[in-house]
Amino acid sequence: MLTRRTFLQSSIVAGGSLVAGAPLVLPARLFGAQAPSVRVRVGFIGTGNQGMGLLKRFLAAELGEVVAVCDVNEGSFGYKEPDHFYGRLPAKQLVEADAKKRIKSGVVPTCEAYADFRKLLDRQDIDAVVIVVPDHWHRIISVMALEAGKDVYCEKPLTFSVADGRPLIDAVRKHKKVFQTGSHERSNPVSQFVCEAAKSGKIGTLQKIVTKVGYNNKVGPGPGWQPMPVPATFDYRAWLGPAPEAAYHVDRCLYRFRFHYDYSGGQITNFGAHCNDMAHWGMDLDVGGPTEIECLDAKFLPAGSLFNTATETRFRCKYANGVELICESGPEMVQTRFEGTTGWLQTGYKGTTASDPSLLKDCPPAAKGTNDPHSAHLANFVECVKTRKEPRAPVEVGNSSAVLCHIANAMIRLFPETGPVVAKWDAQNEKFIDNDEANRMLIREERNPWG
């Protein structure tokens, strides 16, 4: 039986060259994606802070073959930290250096670097893509990747607006593709233990959940900031894409895009996409949402600042099962606390605690190395690409968690005008009840990104 390995071996002649006319690669699906010997061929779209981190983990764990990378930035310093040099050329060099290190003899494969993700999606030899771009591009690139026949790993928050969710879900199910949301806590053994313990009643009947999201971890220019010249190596027009026209400033892009509502939702959709996803998980509500929501407090930077997302927030949700969720800003970055009738469990980036140490008796240690939560989440995706099973954070789960963050942001943004207002939420139809102003914030207007 012809396999990818035997095909390539039969195509190579003495001296390491290929038989004239023989292709270098064939897509995994040609040989049957369920064959465990097949190395999944992957393209990375977005090689900035998070993208480069996932790429390094993917290579270290030897999860597959990275054949292409894409970013609108050729390469520059100043991502999350000043000395971070990321972009498509650093990513290409990283992949090729890794291949050279692993392959002791024969032809070392090259990694193609693209500025336009559409060229990467046009390649028939790519099985799956990892999408790590600003939030306002998530749905567009994901749907186009699905239409191109690729399985997709897309970073959280899965969507940029509530209106993004249904088209994305429909595309995943129509094209019958594997889709993993980058909610890596779903692959964290400690988070798995705590959420499953809360769900199974180990702390009695669940009554209240308190989640924490970190304060803004970057400072942007205040009122009176001045535009900057666009770097020659950065395609700013492509970066903006469907977002409104705006003068370039380095703090608008790279890591700091998350602090502007035109591209993201602040720490509510950044850290909140993790802690509130765990909240839904622990109350056994992977798909669905609250019945009401209320913003209790919100603080913003002075008008005219480049960053405009809330710097501190506190909101409350009520669910049909009687559970109350309080989400608030704090120094913890990501934390979820489940309070039941007989005890409580709490987990997050600062550790895991409980009302009684015996509740944590069987809690596994935090995974490290090539099995850390990010790596394990990527590994789960690759395994599902091969087996065609559902991954740990499928599209419906990612959408549900993102919707909670989006409706919270709607109430947060209205807070300076309205103060605390209890808004009724129809989770099934994903709209506010009798609140037109809040409903208008569930849809983001988009420019033609190709115009």
mmCIF file of N, CA, C and O in Angstrom, residues 33-34 40 151 177-180 377-393:
data_model
loop_
_atom_site.group_PDB
_atom_site.id
_atom_site.type_symbol
_atom_site.label_atom_id
_atom_site.label_comp_id
_atom_site.label_asym_id
_atom_site.label_seq_id
_atom_site.Cartn_x
_atom_site.Cartn_y
_atom_site.Cartn_z
ATOM 1 N N ALA A 33 -6.555 10.413 6.592
ATOM 2 C CA ALA A 33 -6.139 11.215 7.741
ATOM 3 C C ALA A 33 -6.121 10.416 9.033
ATOM 4 O O ALA A 33 -5.602 10.873 10.030
ATOM 5 N N GLN A 34 -6.684 9.213 9.037
ATOM 6 C CA GLN A 34 -6.732 8.445 10.264
ATOM 7 C C GLN A 34 -5.468 7.618 10.483
ATOM 8 O O GLN A 34 -5.305 7.026 11.534
ATOM 9 N N VAL A 40 0.890 15.438 10.179
ATOM 10 C CA VAL A 40 -0.009 16.498 9.756
ATOM 11 C C VAL A 40 0.816 17.697 9.307
ATOM 12 O O VAL A 40 1.760 18.122 9.981
ATOM 13 N N ASP A 151 -8.521 21.928 8.420
ATOM 14 C CA ASP A 151 -8.906 21.886 9.818
ATOM 15 C C ASP A 151 -8.299 23.110 10.492
ATOM 16 O O ASP A 151 -7.242 23.618 10.066
ATOM 17 N N LYS A 177 -15.216 19.836 9.312
ATOM 18 C CA LYS A 177 -13.812 19.981 9.667
ATOM 19 C C LYS A 177 -13.617 19.945 11.188
ATOM 20 O O LYS A 177 -14.539 20.206 11.966
ATOM 21 N N VAL A 178 -12.419 19.614 11.592
ATOM 22 C CA VAL A 178 -12.033 19.668 12.997
ATOM 23 C C VAL A 178 -11.735 21.127 13.345
ATOM 24 O O VAL A 178 -11.002 21.802 12.623
ATOM 25 N N PHE A 179 -12.318 21.593 14.440
ATOM 26 C CA PHE A 179 -12.106 22.985 14.851
ATOM 27 C C PHE A 179 -11.836 23.024 16.351
ATOM 28 O O PHE A 179 -12.647 22.574 17.150
ATOM 29 N N GLN A 180 -10.688 23.565 16.704
ATOM 30 C CA GLN A 180 -10.288 23.698 18.104
ATOM 31 C C GLN A 180 -10.172 25.174 18.461
ATOM 32 O O GLN A 180 -9.447 25.926 17.817
ATOM 33 N N HIS A 377 -2.928 21.159 24.312
ATOM 34 C CA HIS A 377 -4.099 21.582 23.542
ATOM 35 C C HIS A 377 -3.826 21.461 22.044
ATOM 36 O O HIS A 377 -4.687 21.020 21.279
ATOM 37 N N LEU A 378 -2.616 21.848 21.631
ATOM 38 C CA LEU A 378 -2.213 21.657 20.230
ATOM 39 C C LEU A 378 -2.173 20.175 19.887
ATOM 40 O O LEU A 378 -2.614 19.757 18.809
ATOM 41 N N ALA A 379 -1.645 19.363 20.796
ATOM 42 C CA ALA A 379 -1.555 17.915 20.565
ATOM 43 C C ALA A 379 -2.945 17.305 20.421
ATOM 44 O O ALA A 379 -3.162 16.415 19.590
ATOM 45 N N ASN A 380 -3.886 17.764 21.237
ATOM 46 C CA ASN A 380 -5.259 17.277 21.133
ATOM 47 C C ASN A 380 -5.850 17.621 19.762
ATOM 48 O O ASN A 380 -6.539 16.804 19.142
ATOM 49 N N PHE A 381 -5.559 18.820 19.284
ATOM 50 C CA PHE A 381 -6.029 19.223 17.958
ATOM 51 C C PHE A 381 -5.448 18.329 16.876
ATOM 52 O O PHE A 381 -6.172 17.811 16.010
ATOM 53 N N VAL A 382 -4.141 18.102 16.910
ATOM 54 C CA VAL A 382 -3.491 17.278 15.885
ATOM 55 C C VAL A 382 -4.025 15.851 15.922
ATOM 56 O O VAL A 382 -4.280 15.238 14.875
ATOM 57 N N GLU A 383 -4.215 15.317 17.111
ATOM 58 C CA GLU A 383 -4.763 13.969 17.226
ATOM 59 C C GLU A 383 -6.163 13.895 16.617
ATOM 60 O O GLU A 383 -6.509 12.912 15.937
ATOM 61 N N CYS A 384 -6.951 14.927 16.843
ATOM 62 C CA CYS A 384 -8.309 14.938 16.286
ATOM 63 C C CYS A 384 -8.298 15.121 14.772
ATOM 64 O O CYS A 384 -9.198 14.627 14.073
ATOM 65 N N VAL A 385 -7.299 15.828 14.257
ATOM 66 C CA VAL A 385 -7.148 15.920 12.806
ATOM 67 C C VAL A 385 -6.950 14.520 12.225
ATOM 68 O O VAL A 385 -7.484 14.188 11.159
ATOM 69 N N LYS A 386 -6.209 13.685 12.932
ATOM 70 C CA LYS A 386 -5.949 12.323 12.454
ATOM 71 C C LYS A 386 -7.149 11.403 12.655
ATOM 72 O O LYS A 386 -7.477 10.598 11.785
ATOM 73 N N THR A 387 -7.809 11.509 13.806
ATOM 74 C CA THR A 387 -8.888 10.568 14.136
ATOM 75 C C THR A 387 -10.257 11.064 13.714
ATOM 76 O O THR A 387 -11.217 10.287 13.684
ATOM 77 N N ARG A 388 -10.374 12.367 13.438
ATOM 78 C CA ARG A 388 -11.640 13.033 13.098
ATOM 79 C C ARG A 388 -12.587 13.076 14.288
ATOM 80 O O ARG A 388 -13.794 13.236 14.112
ATOM 81 N N LYS A 389 -12.076 12.957 15.488
ATOM 82 C CA LYS A 389 -12.898 13.094 16.684
ATOM 83 C C LYS A 389 -13.054 14.573 17.043
ATOM 84 O O LYS A 389 -12.334 15.428 16.547
ATOM 85 N N GLU A 390 -14.004 14.865 17.945
ATOM 86 C CA GLU A 390 -14.231 16.237 18.376
ATOM 87 C C GLU A 390 -13.138 16.644 19.364
ATOM 88 O O GLU A 390 -12.817 15.887 20.285
ATOM 89 N N PRO A 391 -12.551 17.824 19.206
ATOM 90 C CA PRO A 391 -11.500 18.269 20.133
ATOM 91 C C PRO A 391 -12.082 18.743 21.460
ATOM 92 O O PRO A 391 -13.299 18.786 21.648
ATOM 93 N N ARG A 392 -11.219 19.116 22.377
ATOM 94 C CA ARG A 392 -11.660 19.483 23.722
ATOM 95 C C ARG A 392 -12.404 20.819 23.769
ATOM 96 O O ARG A 392 -13.214 21.048 24.673
ATOM 97 N N ALA A 393 -12.110 21.704 22.843
ATOM 98 C CA ALA A 393 -12.779 23.020 22.834
ATOM 99 C C ALA A 393 -13.375 23.271 21.450
ATOM 100 O O ALA A 393 -12.884 24.112 20.693
#
